[in-house]
mmCIF file of C-alpha atoms in Angstrom:
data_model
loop_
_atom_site.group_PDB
_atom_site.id
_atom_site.type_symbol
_atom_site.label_atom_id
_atom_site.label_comp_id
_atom_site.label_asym_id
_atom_site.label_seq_id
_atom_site.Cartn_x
_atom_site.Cartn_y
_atom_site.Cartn_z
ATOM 1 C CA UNK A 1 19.528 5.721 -6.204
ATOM 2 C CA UNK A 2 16.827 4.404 -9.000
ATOM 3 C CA UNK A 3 16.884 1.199 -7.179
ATOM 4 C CA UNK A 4 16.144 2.685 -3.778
ATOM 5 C CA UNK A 5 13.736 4.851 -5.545
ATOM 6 C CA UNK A 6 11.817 1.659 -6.835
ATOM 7 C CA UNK A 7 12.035 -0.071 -3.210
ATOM 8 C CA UNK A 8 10.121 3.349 -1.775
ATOM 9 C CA UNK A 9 7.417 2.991 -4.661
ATOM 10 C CA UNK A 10 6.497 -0.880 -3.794
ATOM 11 C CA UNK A 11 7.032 -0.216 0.160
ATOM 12 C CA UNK A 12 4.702 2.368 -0.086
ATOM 13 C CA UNK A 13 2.117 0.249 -1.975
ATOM 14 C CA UNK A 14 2.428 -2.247 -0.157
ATOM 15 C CA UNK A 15 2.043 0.161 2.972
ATOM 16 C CA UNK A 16 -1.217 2.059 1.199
ATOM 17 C CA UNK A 17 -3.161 -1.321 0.448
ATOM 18 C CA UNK A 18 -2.346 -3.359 3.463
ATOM 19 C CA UNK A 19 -3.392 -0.261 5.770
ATOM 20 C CA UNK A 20 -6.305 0.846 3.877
ATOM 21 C CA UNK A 21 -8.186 -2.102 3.631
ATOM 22 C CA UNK A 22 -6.977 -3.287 6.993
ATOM 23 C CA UNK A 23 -8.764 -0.114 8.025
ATOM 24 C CA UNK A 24 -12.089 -0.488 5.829
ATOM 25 C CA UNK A 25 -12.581 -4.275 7.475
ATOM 26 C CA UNK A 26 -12.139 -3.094 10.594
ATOM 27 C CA UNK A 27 -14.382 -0.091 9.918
ATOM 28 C CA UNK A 28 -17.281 -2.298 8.157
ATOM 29 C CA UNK A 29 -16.567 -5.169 11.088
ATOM 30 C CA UNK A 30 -17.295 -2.770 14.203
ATOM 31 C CA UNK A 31 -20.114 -1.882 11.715
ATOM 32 C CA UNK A 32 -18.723 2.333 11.564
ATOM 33 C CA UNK A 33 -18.823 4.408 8.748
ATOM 34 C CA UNK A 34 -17.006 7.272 8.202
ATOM 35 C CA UNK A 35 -18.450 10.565 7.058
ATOM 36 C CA UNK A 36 -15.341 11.237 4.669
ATOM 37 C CA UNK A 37 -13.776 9.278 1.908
ATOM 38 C CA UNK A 38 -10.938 7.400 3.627
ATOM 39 C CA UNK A 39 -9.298 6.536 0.156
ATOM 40 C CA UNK A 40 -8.700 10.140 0.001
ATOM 41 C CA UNK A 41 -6.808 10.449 2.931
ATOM 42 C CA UNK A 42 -4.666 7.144 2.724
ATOM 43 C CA UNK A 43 -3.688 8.726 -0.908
ATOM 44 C CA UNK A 44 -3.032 12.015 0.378
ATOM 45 C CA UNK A 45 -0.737 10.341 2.655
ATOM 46 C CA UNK A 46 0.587 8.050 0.619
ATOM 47 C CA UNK A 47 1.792 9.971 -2.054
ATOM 48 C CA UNK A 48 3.052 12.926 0.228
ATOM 49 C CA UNK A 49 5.276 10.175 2.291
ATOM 50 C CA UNK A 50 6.758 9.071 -1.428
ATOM 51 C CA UNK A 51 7.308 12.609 -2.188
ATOM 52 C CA UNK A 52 8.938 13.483 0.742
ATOM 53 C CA UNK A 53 11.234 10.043 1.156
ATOM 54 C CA UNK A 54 12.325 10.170 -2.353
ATOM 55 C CA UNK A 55 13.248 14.534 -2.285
ATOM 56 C CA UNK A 56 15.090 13.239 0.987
ATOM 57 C CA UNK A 57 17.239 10.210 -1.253
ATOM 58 C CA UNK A 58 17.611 12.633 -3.953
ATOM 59 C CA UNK A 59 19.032 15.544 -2.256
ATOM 60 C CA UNK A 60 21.033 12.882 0.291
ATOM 61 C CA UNK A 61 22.955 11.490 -3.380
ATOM 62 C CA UNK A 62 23.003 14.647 -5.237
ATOM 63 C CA UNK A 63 23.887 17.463 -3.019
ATOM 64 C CA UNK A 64 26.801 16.822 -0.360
ATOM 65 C CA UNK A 65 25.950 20.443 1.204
ATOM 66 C CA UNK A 66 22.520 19.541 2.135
ATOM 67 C CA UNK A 67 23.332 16.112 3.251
ATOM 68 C CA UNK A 68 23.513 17.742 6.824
ATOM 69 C CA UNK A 69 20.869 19.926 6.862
ATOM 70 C CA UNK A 70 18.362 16.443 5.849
ATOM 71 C CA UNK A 71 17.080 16.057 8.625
ATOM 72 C CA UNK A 72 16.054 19.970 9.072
ATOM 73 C CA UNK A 73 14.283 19.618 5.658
ATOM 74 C CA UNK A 74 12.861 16.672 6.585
ATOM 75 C CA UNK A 75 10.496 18.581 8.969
ATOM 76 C CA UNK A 76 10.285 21.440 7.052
ATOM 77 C CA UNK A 77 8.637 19.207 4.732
ATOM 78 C CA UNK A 78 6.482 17.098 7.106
ATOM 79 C CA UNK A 79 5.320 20.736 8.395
ATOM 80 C CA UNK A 80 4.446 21.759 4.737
ATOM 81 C CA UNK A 81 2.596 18.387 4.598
ATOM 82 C CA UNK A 82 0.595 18.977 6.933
ATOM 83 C CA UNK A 83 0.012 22.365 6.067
ATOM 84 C CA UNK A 84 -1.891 20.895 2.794
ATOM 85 C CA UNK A 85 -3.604 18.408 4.197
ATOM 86 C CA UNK A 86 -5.176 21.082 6.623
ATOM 87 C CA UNK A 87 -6.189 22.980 3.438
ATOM 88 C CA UNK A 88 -7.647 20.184 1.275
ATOM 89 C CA UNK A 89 -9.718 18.200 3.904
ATOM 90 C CA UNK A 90 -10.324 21.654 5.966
ATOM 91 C CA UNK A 91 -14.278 20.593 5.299
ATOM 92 C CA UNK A 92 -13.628 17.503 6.897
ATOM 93 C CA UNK A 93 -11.811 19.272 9.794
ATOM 94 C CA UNK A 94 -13.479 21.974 10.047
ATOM 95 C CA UNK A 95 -17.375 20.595 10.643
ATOM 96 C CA UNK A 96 -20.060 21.940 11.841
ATOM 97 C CA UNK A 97 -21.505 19.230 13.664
ATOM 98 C CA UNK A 98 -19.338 17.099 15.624
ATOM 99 C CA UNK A 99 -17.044 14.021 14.671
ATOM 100 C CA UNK A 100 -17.135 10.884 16.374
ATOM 101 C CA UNK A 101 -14.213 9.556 17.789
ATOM 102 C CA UNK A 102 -13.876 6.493 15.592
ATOM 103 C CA UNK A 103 -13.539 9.501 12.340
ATOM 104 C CA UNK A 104 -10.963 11.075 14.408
ATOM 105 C CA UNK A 105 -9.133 8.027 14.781
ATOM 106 C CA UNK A 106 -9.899 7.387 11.042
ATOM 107 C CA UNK A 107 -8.387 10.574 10.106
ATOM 108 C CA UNK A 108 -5.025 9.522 12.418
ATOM 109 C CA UNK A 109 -4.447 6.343 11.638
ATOM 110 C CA UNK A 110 -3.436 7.155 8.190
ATOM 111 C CA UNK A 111 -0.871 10.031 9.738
ATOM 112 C CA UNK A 112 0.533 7.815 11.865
ATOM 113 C CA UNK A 113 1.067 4.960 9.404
ATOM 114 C CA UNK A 114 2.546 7.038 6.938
ATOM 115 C CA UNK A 115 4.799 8.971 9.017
ATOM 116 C CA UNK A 116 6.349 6.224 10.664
ATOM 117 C CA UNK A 117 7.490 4.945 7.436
ATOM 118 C CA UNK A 118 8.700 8.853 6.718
ATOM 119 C CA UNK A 119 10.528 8.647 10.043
ATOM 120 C CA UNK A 120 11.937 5.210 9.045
ATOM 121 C CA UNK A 121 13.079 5.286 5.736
ATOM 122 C CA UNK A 122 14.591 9.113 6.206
ATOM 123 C CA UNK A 123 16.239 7.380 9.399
ATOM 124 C CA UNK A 124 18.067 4.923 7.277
ATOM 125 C CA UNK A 125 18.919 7.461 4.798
ATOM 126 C CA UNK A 126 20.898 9.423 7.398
ATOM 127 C CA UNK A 127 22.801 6.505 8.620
ATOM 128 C CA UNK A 128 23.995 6.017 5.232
ATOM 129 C CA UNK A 129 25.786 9.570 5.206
ATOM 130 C CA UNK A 130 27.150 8.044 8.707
ATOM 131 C CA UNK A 131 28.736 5.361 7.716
ATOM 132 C CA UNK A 132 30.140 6.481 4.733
#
């Protein structure tokens, strides 16, 4: 469990810094600037996907009764996600004037990124209680 633990730390990294400043060259390339602070958002992201892939290993090696029911929390938990992120960036979201659509895109991308990997690494988490 630690050592899948660890793996979800450095993927995630790995998955925060290669996205993020993928996203910031393209942004400063196409010459658009955002009127949030995308670091923000990739962080928020990034640290709910590690929180919610490592409550999924942890209650998928600790708890055989909730083994089945992982996938149910699973979006329980994506729901509560995004949930928070509604409240914390709700200025963001919520603007007055209108957002371009390279911000709304801006404000995707990092959703989509992240909860791929959620999808993914919950995925393979599940087939483990298959095949054993």
């Amino acid at each position: 469990m630690i050592k899948n633990i660890l793996l979800y730390i450095v993927a995630i990294a790995i998955l925060f810094f290669l996205s993020y400043f993928s996203h910031m060259a393209f942004l400063d390339k196409a010459q658009n600037n955002t009127i949030f602070d995308l670091k923000s958002i990739y962080l928020f992201h990034s640290v709910g996907s590690l929180i919610i892939v490592i409550a999924a290993e942890i209650l998928f090696t600790t708890s055989q009764s909730l083994k089945e029911q992982l996938g149910f929390i699973y979006l329980g938990t994506t729901a509560f996600k995004v949930l928070l992120f509604f409240i914390f960036f709700s200025n963001i979201l919520f603007l007055s004037h209108s957002v371009s659509k390279s911000e709304k895109l801006s404000l995707m991308i990092p959703l989509a990124i992240f909860m791929s990997f959620e999808v993914i690494m919950v995925v393979k988490i599940l087939n483990r209680s298959v095949k054993s």
